[in-house]
XYZ file of C-alpha atoms in Angstrom:
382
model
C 119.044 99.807 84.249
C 118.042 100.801 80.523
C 118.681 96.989 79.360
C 115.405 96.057 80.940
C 113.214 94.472 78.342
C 109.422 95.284 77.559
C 109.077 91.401 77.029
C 109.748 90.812 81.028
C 106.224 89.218 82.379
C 107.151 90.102 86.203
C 106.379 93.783 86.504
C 105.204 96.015 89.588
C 101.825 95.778 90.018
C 101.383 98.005 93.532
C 103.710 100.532 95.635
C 103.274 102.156 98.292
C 105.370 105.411 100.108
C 104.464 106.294 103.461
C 104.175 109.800 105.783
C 103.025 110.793 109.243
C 101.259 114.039 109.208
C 100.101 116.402 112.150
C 96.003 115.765 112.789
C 95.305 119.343 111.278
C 97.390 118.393 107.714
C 95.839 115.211 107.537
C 92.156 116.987 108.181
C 92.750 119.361 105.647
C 93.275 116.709 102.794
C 90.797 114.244 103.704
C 88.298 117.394 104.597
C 88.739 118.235 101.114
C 88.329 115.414 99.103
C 85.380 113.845 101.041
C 87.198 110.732 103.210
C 85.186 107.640 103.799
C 85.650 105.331 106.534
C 86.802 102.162 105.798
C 84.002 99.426 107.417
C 83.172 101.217 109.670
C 87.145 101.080 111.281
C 86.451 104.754 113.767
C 90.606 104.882 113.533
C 91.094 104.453 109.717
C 89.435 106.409 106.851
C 90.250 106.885 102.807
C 90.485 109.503 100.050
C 89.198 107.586 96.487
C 89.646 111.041 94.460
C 92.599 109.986 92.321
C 91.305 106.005 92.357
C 91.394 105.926 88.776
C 94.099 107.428 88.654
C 95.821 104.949 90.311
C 96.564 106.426 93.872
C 94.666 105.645 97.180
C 95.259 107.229 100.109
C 94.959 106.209 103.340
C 94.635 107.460 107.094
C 95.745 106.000 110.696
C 95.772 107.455 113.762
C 98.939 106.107 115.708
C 99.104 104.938 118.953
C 100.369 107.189 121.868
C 103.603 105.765 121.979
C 103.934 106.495 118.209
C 103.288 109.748 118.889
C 105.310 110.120 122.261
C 108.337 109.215 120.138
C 108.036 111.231 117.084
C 110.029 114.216 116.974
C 107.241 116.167 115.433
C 104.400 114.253 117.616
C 102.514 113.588 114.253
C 99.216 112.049 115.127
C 98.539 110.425 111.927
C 100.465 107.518 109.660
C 99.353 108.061 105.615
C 99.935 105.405 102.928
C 99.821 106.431 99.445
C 99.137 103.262 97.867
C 100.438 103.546 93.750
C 98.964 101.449 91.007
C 101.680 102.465 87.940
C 99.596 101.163 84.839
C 96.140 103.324 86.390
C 98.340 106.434 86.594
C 99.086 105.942 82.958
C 95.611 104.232 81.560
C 92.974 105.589 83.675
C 90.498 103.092 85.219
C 91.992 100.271 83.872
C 92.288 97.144 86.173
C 95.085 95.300 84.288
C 97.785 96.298 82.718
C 101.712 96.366 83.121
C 104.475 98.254 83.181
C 107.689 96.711 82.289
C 110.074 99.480 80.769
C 112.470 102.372 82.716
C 110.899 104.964 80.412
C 107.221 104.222 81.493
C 107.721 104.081 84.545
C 109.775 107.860 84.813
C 106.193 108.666 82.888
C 104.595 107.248 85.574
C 106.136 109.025 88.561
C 106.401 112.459 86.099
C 102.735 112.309 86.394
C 102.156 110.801 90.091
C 104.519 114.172 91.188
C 102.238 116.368 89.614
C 98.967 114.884 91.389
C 100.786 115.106 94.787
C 101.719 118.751 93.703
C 98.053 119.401 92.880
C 96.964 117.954 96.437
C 99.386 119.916 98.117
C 98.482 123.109 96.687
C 94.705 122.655 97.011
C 95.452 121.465 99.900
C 98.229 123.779 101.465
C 99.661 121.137 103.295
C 103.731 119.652 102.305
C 104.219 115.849 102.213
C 106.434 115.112 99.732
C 109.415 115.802 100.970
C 108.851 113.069 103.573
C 107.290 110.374 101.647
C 109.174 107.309 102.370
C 109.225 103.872 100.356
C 106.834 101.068 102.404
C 106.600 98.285 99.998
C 107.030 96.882 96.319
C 104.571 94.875 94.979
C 105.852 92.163 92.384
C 103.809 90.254 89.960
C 103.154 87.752 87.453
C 100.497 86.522 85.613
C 100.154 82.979 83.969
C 97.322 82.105 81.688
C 95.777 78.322 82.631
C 93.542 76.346 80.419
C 90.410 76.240 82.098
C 89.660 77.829 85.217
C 89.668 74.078 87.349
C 93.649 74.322 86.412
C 93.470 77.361 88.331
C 91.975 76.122 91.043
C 93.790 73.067 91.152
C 97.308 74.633 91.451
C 96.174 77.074 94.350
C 95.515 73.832 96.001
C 98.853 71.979 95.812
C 100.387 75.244 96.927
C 98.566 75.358 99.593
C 99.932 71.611 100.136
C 103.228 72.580 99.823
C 105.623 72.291 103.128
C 107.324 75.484 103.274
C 111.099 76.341 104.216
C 111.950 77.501 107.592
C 110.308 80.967 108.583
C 107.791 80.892 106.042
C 103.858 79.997 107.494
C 100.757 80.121 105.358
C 98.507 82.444 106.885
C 94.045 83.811 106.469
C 93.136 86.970 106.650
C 90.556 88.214 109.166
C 87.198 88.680 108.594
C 87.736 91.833 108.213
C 90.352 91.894 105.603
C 88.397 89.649 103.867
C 85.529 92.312 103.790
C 87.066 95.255 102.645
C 89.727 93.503 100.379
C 86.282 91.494 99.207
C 88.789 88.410 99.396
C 87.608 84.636 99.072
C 89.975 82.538 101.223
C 89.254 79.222 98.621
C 90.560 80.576 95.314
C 93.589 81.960 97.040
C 97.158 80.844 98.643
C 98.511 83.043 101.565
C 101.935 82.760 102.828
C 104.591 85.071 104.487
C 107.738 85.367 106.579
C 108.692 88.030 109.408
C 111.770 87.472 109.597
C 112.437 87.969 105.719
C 109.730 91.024 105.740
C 108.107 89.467 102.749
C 104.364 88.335 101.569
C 103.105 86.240 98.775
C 99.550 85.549 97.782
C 98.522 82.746 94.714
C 94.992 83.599 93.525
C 92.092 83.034 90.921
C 92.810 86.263 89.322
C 89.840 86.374 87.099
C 87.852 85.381 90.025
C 88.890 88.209 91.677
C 87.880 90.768 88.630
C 84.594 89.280 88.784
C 84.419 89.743 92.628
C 84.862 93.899 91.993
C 82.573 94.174 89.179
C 84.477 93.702 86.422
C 84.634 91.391 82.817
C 87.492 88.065 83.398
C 90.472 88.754 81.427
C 89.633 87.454 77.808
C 92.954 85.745 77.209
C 91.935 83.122 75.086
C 87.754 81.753 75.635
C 87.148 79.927 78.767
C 90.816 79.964 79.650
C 91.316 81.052 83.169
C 93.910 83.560 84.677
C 96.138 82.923 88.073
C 98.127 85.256 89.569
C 101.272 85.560 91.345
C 102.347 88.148 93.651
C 105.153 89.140 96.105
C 104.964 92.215 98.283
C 108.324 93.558 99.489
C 108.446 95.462 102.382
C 110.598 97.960 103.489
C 112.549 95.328 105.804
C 113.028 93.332 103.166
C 114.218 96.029 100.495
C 116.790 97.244 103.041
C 118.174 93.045 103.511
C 118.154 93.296 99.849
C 119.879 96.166 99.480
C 117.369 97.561 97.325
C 116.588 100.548 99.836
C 117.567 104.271 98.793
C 116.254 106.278 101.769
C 116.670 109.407 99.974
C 115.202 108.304 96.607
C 112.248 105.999 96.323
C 112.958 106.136 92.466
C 116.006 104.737 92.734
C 114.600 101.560 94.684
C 111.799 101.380 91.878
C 114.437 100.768 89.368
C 116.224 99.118 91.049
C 113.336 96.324 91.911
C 112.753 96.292 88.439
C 116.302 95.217 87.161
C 115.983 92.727 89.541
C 112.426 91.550 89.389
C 113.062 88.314 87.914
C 115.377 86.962 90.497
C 113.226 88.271 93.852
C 110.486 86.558 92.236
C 112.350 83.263 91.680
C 113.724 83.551 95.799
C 110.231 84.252 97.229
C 107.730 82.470 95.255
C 109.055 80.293 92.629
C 111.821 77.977 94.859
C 109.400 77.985 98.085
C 106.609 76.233 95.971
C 108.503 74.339 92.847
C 108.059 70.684 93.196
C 108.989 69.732 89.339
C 106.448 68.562 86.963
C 102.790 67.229 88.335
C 100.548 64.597 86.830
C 97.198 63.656 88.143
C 97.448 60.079 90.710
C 96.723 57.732 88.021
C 98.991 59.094 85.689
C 101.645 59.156 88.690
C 100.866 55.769 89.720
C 101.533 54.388 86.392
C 104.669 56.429 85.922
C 106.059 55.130 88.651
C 105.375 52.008 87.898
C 106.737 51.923 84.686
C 109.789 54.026 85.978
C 110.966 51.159 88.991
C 109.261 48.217 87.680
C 111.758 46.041 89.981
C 112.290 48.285 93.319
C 109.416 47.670 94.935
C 110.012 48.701 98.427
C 111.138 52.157 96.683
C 108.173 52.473 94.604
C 105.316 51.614 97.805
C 107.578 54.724 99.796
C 107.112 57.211 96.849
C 103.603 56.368 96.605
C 102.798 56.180 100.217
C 104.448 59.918 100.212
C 102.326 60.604 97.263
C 99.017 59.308 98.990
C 99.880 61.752 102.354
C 99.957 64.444 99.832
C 96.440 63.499 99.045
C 95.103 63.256 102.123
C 96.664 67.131 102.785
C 95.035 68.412 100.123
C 91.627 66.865 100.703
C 91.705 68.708 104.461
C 93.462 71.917 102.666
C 96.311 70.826 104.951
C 100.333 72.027 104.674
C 102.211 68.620 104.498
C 103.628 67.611 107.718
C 107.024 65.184 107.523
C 105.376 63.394 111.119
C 103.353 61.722 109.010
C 105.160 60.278 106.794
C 105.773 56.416 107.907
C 109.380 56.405 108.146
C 112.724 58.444 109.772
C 113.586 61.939 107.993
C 116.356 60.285 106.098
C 114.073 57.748 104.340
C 111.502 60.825 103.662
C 114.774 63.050 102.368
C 115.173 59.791 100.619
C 112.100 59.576 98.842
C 112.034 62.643 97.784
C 115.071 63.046 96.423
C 114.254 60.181 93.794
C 111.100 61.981 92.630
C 113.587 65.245 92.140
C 115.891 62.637 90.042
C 112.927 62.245 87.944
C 111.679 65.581 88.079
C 108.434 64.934 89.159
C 106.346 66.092 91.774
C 105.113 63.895 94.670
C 101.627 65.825 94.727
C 99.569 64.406 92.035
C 96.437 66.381 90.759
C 93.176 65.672 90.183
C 91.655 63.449 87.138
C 90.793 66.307 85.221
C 93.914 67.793 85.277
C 96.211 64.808 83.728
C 99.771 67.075 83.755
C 100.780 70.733 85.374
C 104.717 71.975 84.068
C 106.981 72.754 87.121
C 106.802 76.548 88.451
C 109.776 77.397 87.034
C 108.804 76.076 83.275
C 105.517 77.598 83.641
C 106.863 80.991 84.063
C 110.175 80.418 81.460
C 108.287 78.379 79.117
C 111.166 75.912 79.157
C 108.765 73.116 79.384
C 109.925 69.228 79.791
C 108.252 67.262 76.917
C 108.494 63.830 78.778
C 105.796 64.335 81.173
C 103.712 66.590 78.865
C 103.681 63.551 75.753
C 102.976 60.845 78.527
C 100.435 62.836 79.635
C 98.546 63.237 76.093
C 99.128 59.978 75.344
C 97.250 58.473 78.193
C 94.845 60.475 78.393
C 91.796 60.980 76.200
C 88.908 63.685 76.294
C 90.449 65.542 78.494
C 91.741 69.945 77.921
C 95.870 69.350 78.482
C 98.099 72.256 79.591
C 101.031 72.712 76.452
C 104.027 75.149 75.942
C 101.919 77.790 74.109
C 99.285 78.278 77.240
């Protein structure tokens, strides 16, 4: 686990471990350290104390059932929601950690603020504290923030594989997460126990108060993140029920990979160029195969039409039997070139997978700049 590098860009952003505690232990600690409700929710409430810090902690009462079963009849389900790089830099809203040795620093130093709550609390938790999720993420730098913008939209365009839907969160999600459903791409699957969200991310700074990320001036920042749940550690293998450490470590070592499975191949569709630039590549690519060049543009224009209603593609309307469509696409894939075009000011966007590997295609970026004029370009050192 030691051969993980401090150059890896997917790191864990959020974890949380999980307890159920007996009404009077859970009084005690959110008794002393002033609880608020959350919204106005009568049945869930919040200790901020150790924000900075990076740990929130949160209260549910269960249902009756969830009591009736419990051997211990524990009344109420706590999350203890970790932010790693806060526990290490307090206050700070960005930050990563990517090595084995800060992260032991960072659970050294989480075990003594669960020691101090449980002594001025007298209550004992930690001995039950069980892993609930992982978060994984991944942060890309764009040139302007209308690149941002414009690649939440063609994933939100994107028809996913089998068991995954795109999904909005409820008003009040939106409230206390203080979430804008535009600048962000939702998606998630049951079955695999997994959720991914694509958002503005120095939109979202702004939306809690504080300064963008100054990567570079005017540049804009987009985020990618993954949330493992327990289901899904324990498919992966990646669950240690008697050490939550262990699966920490293990995530890490394997970061790169679970990121490439849940986000990466559900939403790579090669390289994109905005519809002119399509059009005339196209053109220029099958100057003589006409009836395949009017299919991969009438696939193209579809793709349009989705993403002007903020739509997931839907192979029904595509003019033609599946094996035509499979078809179709498969000779943009030959070409390496996405079927969703962008918008004018966006003349060329590098496939997921060379955005986050940097191993960027130069044939779409040069065609690109040199048909375009005026106009900000993405390149290979954004």
């Amino acid at each position: 686990m030691n051969n993980i590098k401090n150059t890896q860009t997917t790191f864990i952003h959020t974890f949380s471990l999980e307890t159920n505690l007996k009404f009077k232990e859970a009084e005690k600690i959110w008794k002393t350290y002033n609880m608020d409700n959350i919204k106005n929710n009568n049945n869930e409430f919040c200790v901020m104390k150790f924000a900075k810090n990076g740990l929130r902690i949160y209260f549910k009462y269960r249902t009756e059932k969830e009591i009736r079963y419990d051997k211990e009849h524990a009344e109420v389900k706590v999350e203890w929601i970790i932010t790693p790089y806060k526990v290490l830099h307090e206050g700070h809203p960005m930050g990563k950690i990517t090595s084995v040795e800060e992260m032991k620093q960072v659970l050294i130093r989480l075990a003594q603020m669960f020691e101090q709550i449980e002594t001025e609390t007298d209550t004992f938790f930690t001995k039950k504290l069980k892993m609930r999720r992982i978060d994984l993420t991944r942060d890309i730098s764009t040139p302007s923030t209308i690149y941002t913008r414009e690649i939440i939209s063609v994933c939100k365009t994107t028809q996913l594989p089998y068991g995954y839907y795109f999904w909005v969160m409820s008003e009040k999600q939106k409230i206390e997460n203080n979430w804008k459903e535009e600048v962000a791409c939702l998606y998630k699957s049951k079955s695999k126990g997994i959720k991914g969200k694509i958002y503005d991310k120095n939109q979202n700074l702004q939306d809690f108060g504080y300064h963008p990320v100054e990567t570079r001036q005017h540049k804009g920042l987009l985020r990618f993140e993954i949330s493992l749940s327990r289901k899904c550690l324990s498919k992966q293998g990646l669950l240690n029920p008697g050490s939550s450490e262990t699966s920490l470590f293990l995530v890490m070592e394997q970061a790169s990979s679970l990121f490439d499975t849940y986000l990466v191949k559900i939403f790579d569709n090669d390289s994109m160029l905005s519809r002119s630039l399509l059009e005339k590549f196209i053109q220029k690519q099958f100057p003589t195969q006409n009836k395949k060049r009017e299919k991969m543009l009438d696939l193209n224009r579809i793709y349009n039409i989705c993403r002007k209603k903020e739509l997931e593609f839907n192979p029904e309307d595509f003019p033609g039997s599946d094996k035509k469509l499979r078809n179709i696409r498969k000779a943009y894939e030959e070409i390496h070139l996405s079927p969703i075009s962008l918008s004018e000011e966006c003349p060329y966007i590098p496939s997921f997978h060379e955005m986050f590997y940097g191993k960027q295609t130069n044939i779409f970026s040069d065609y690109a700049k040199n048909h375009t004029r005026g106009k900000e370009l993405w390149n290979s050192e954004q």
